[in-house]
Amino acid sequence: MTMITLQGVEKHYGDYHALRGINLDIQAGEFFSLLGPSGCGKTTLLRTIAGFEDVTDGTVTIDGQPMANVPANRRPTNMVFQSYAIFPHLNVAQNVAFGLRRRKDLNAAARNTLVEDALDMVGLDGYGKRAAHALSGGQRQRVALARALILKPKVLLLDEPLSALDKKLREQMQSELRRLQRQVGITFILVTHDQEEALIMSDRIAVMFEGQIAQLADPQTLYRRPISRQVGEFIGVMNILPAEVKIAVGARIAVDVAGLGPVMLTPDQCPAGAKTGQTHVGIRPETMAIAFENDTDTGNLIDGQVEEVAYYGDMTYYDVRLQNIERPVTISMKNLVGRHVLQRGEKTKVRWDERSLVLFKQ
Amino acid sequence: MPSDTHTIKGLKLVSPPLLYAVLLLAGPLGMILLFSFLPQPDNPTEATFTLSNYAEAFNDPIYPELLRRSLLISGAVTVVTVLLAFPIAYFISFHVSPRHKSLWLFLITIPFWTSYLIRVFLWKVILGFNGVVNSSLMGLGLIETPLQFILYNPTAVVITLAHAFAPFAILPIFVALEKIDRSLLEASRDLGENRLTTFIRVTLPLAMPGVLASILIVFIPTVGDYVTPEQVGGPGGTMIANMIQLQFMRLDNQPMGATLSVLTMASVTVIALILLVLNRPFLRTQR
Ligand SMILES: Nc1ncnc2c1ncn2[C@@H]1O[C@H](COP(=O)(O)OP(=O)(O)O)[C@@H](O)[C@H]1O
Ligand SMILES: [Mg+2]
């Protein structure tokens, strides 16, 4: 079932064109992420759904209802603000109960039970009497969550809710948010500029650049088959190699890749289509490998020379120069037992697999 | 010991303002307090220290009546000023673009470029028997004879003082409104409240420290004002400060003047404290 539909949504701020023709369907119960660099219009898009911004053109539909002329306070959405927006003059319980004032069917006892349950759900049981200003960043975020979820909205909107937290807490909250979403079954729309966060948490991700959706896909498709160089390079690390498409007839796509040689690709590897001519292909660092003598993997082998080594503990990243290409390729290797770390300047063999190549339009 | 040197350093740092405060605030206050216990000049036989001034201040009906009237007029001035100041401060904070805010604040201070006395006389000209208001209304044929009730009475005092203190009231409210994180208002809308209920549940409570500051800033000095009541108040608009001035300057009765001063200050302090206590929930949780 479709929960949110955006059709041809445009937003202008004076001369600035913040949203350019957004078309989007978000399913009920989905964990959906808007991912993009800062300034690409993620917050603006979220705010048009929440009702804080009017669209210049296009329509927003939530649960079958057109949202034109429906103010924020009458939309079936609730928001967790980037700053959390905890009311400083109210304590934790009063903050969480803020939206319940309009629920005339509740008596004081029922209200308290709801607040207790909501605080319990976000792991803040017993914090009701705390003053808002006595909370840590992570606790404020939980209060903001409880305050929104207590109203059982159809859609929960989250604007970079984790970006102010430190790394450990952020990772903990990522899995907690995911768990909460499964538990309550509400549609979540998360705005983030952190590609890892989007991949970990989402059912589907829309990647935005400059007010437009560049690609909308599930995490695996997005990572393995990015539609453009821009998307591929924004999501994780991607080696980009010049290539020439020699033949593109139906399922037969023959490509000459600089440094790697001629390969045959499947249409699945060409998400943006394929036509003959000069272009580029992408390949992920972990789909290539340094070929150590004792490993028995199959695949293509080519000669290379290590230019740079970055040791991360669990992983080592090598920049390896291949013949016939300008830029070295990045290769990541797990530091398995018995596997030594190469030195700069060492000659090596690189193993790669043509199934991991992606062909771009340009 | 480091804490001792810290203490000395701290004392050195605060000593100039401390000296200043002692000389200019505590000194005069102590003097007034002392004077209020001295016998009156027409009664030199009494003991060195006496409570008779206070007894007289409570028993002679004129003094409590004047004090009551002063507090009422000041209260009215405060209510009028703050009620007018709030919408102005709200407008500047919420509806003037950030580039123009300082210009607006600047415009508000313009009345302060002339002296207080001149502004009082100005109101006299405007409200007077042959003043601007009366001549305009008569010129328009709306009234036959000049309106009497607009000058030389408490209303004129309220109008003049409210005008004089308006900027003082606007600024603290403006500052409090500026400090409100706008996402709080959006959060309130998001949680189902409309514009009006958002104002009542979020904007107003968060603006209360500013409103309270405005109330005190207007109320405290106006209780003791004597220029405005003297100039535009007439007999019905006389306030306690006029009586204090009379005791000190004309009747040469410093002990009685000092006693009335002490009682006025005490009443203002009590009212201010009550206001602060009533507003404690709004003041405690800021930040
Ligand atoms: N109220 C506004 N007035 C003018 N420009 C705005 C306004 N809000 C956002 N913008 C502009 O729109 C663009 C997108 O902003 P935003 O949606 O906040 O980006 P993101 O959340 O992806 O970082 C930015 O360039 C920003 O400067
Ligand atoms: Mg943003």
PDB file of C-alpha atoms and ligand atoms in Angstrom, chain A residues 13 16 18 37-44, ligand 1:
ATOM      1  CA  TYR A  13      13.070  29.936  -2.588  1.00  0.00           C
ATOM      2  CA  TYR A  16      16.788  29.370  -5.788  1.00  0.00           C
ATOM      3  CA  ALA A  18      15.533  23.821  -4.197  1.00  0.00           C
ATOM      4  CA  PRO A  37      25.137  15.798   0.360  1.00  0.00           C
ATOM      5  CA  SER A  38      24.415  18.859   2.494  1.00  0.00           C
ATOM      6  CA  GLY A  39      22.308  21.444   0.661  1.00  0.00           C
ATOM      7  CA  CYS A  40      20.772  19.039  -1.851  1.00  0.00           C
ATOM      8  CA  GLY A  41      17.242  19.660  -0.564  1.00  0.00           C
ATOM      9  CA  LYS A  42      16.614  16.711   1.781  1.00  0.00           C
ATOM     10  CA  THR A  43      15.305  18.842   4.640  1.00  0.00           C
ATOM     11  CA  THR A  44      13.204  20.884   2.242  1.00  0.00           C
TER      12      THR A  44
HETATM   13  N1  LIG C   1      13.945  29.216   3.851  1.00  0.00           N
HETATM   14  C1  LIG C   1      14.882  29.175   2.872  1.00  0.00           C
HETATM   15  N2  LIG C   1      15.125  30.265   2.117  1.00  0.00           N
HETATM   16  C2  LIG C   1      16.034  30.227   1.127  1.00  0.00           C
HETATM   17  N3  LIG C   1      16.777  29.165   0.812  1.00  0.00           N
HETATM   18  C3  LIG C   1      16.586  28.041   1.521  1.00  0.00           C
HETATM   19  C4  LIG C   1      15.635  27.982   2.593  1.00  0.00           C
HETATM   20  N4  LIG C   1      15.674  26.743   3.131  1.00  0.00           N
HETATM   21  C5  LIG C   1      16.610  26.067   2.430  1.00  0.00           C
HETATM   22  N5  LIG C   1      17.157  26.841   1.463  1.00  0.00           N
HETATM   23  C6  LIG C   1      18.174  26.429   0.498  1.00  0.00           C
HETATM   24  O1  LIG C   1      17.727  25.271  -0.149  1.00  0.00           O
HETATM   25  C7  LIG C   1      18.797  24.363  -0.306  1.00  0.00           C
HETATM   26  C8  LIG C   1      18.435  23.013   0.262  1.00  0.00           C
HETATM   27  O2  LIG C   1      18.367  23.129   1.656  1.00  0.00           O
HETATM   28  P1  LIG C   1      18.063  21.889   2.598  1.00  0.00           P
HETATM   29  O3  LIG C   1      16.805  21.249   2.152  1.00  0.00           O
HETATM   30  O4  LIG C   1      18.117  22.371   3.997  1.00  0.00           O
HETATM   31  O5  LIG C   1      19.295  20.945   2.290  1.00  0.00           O
HETATM   32  P2  LIG C   1      19.790  19.632   3.056  1.00  0.00           P
HETATM   33  O6  LIG C   1      18.839  19.321   4.139  1.00  0.00           O
HETATM   34  O7  LIG C   1      19.845  18.592   2.003  1.00  0.00           O
HETATM   35  O8  LIG C   1      21.148  19.950   3.563  1.00  0.00           O
HETATM   36  C9  LIG C   1      20.031  24.964   0.353  1.00  0.00           C
HETATM   37  O9  LIG C   1      20.860  25.489  -0.646  1.00  0.00           O
HETATM   38  C10 LIG C   1      19.470  26.055   1.205  1.00  0.00           C
HETATM   39  O10 LIG C   1      20.354  27.139   1.235  1.00  0.00           O
END
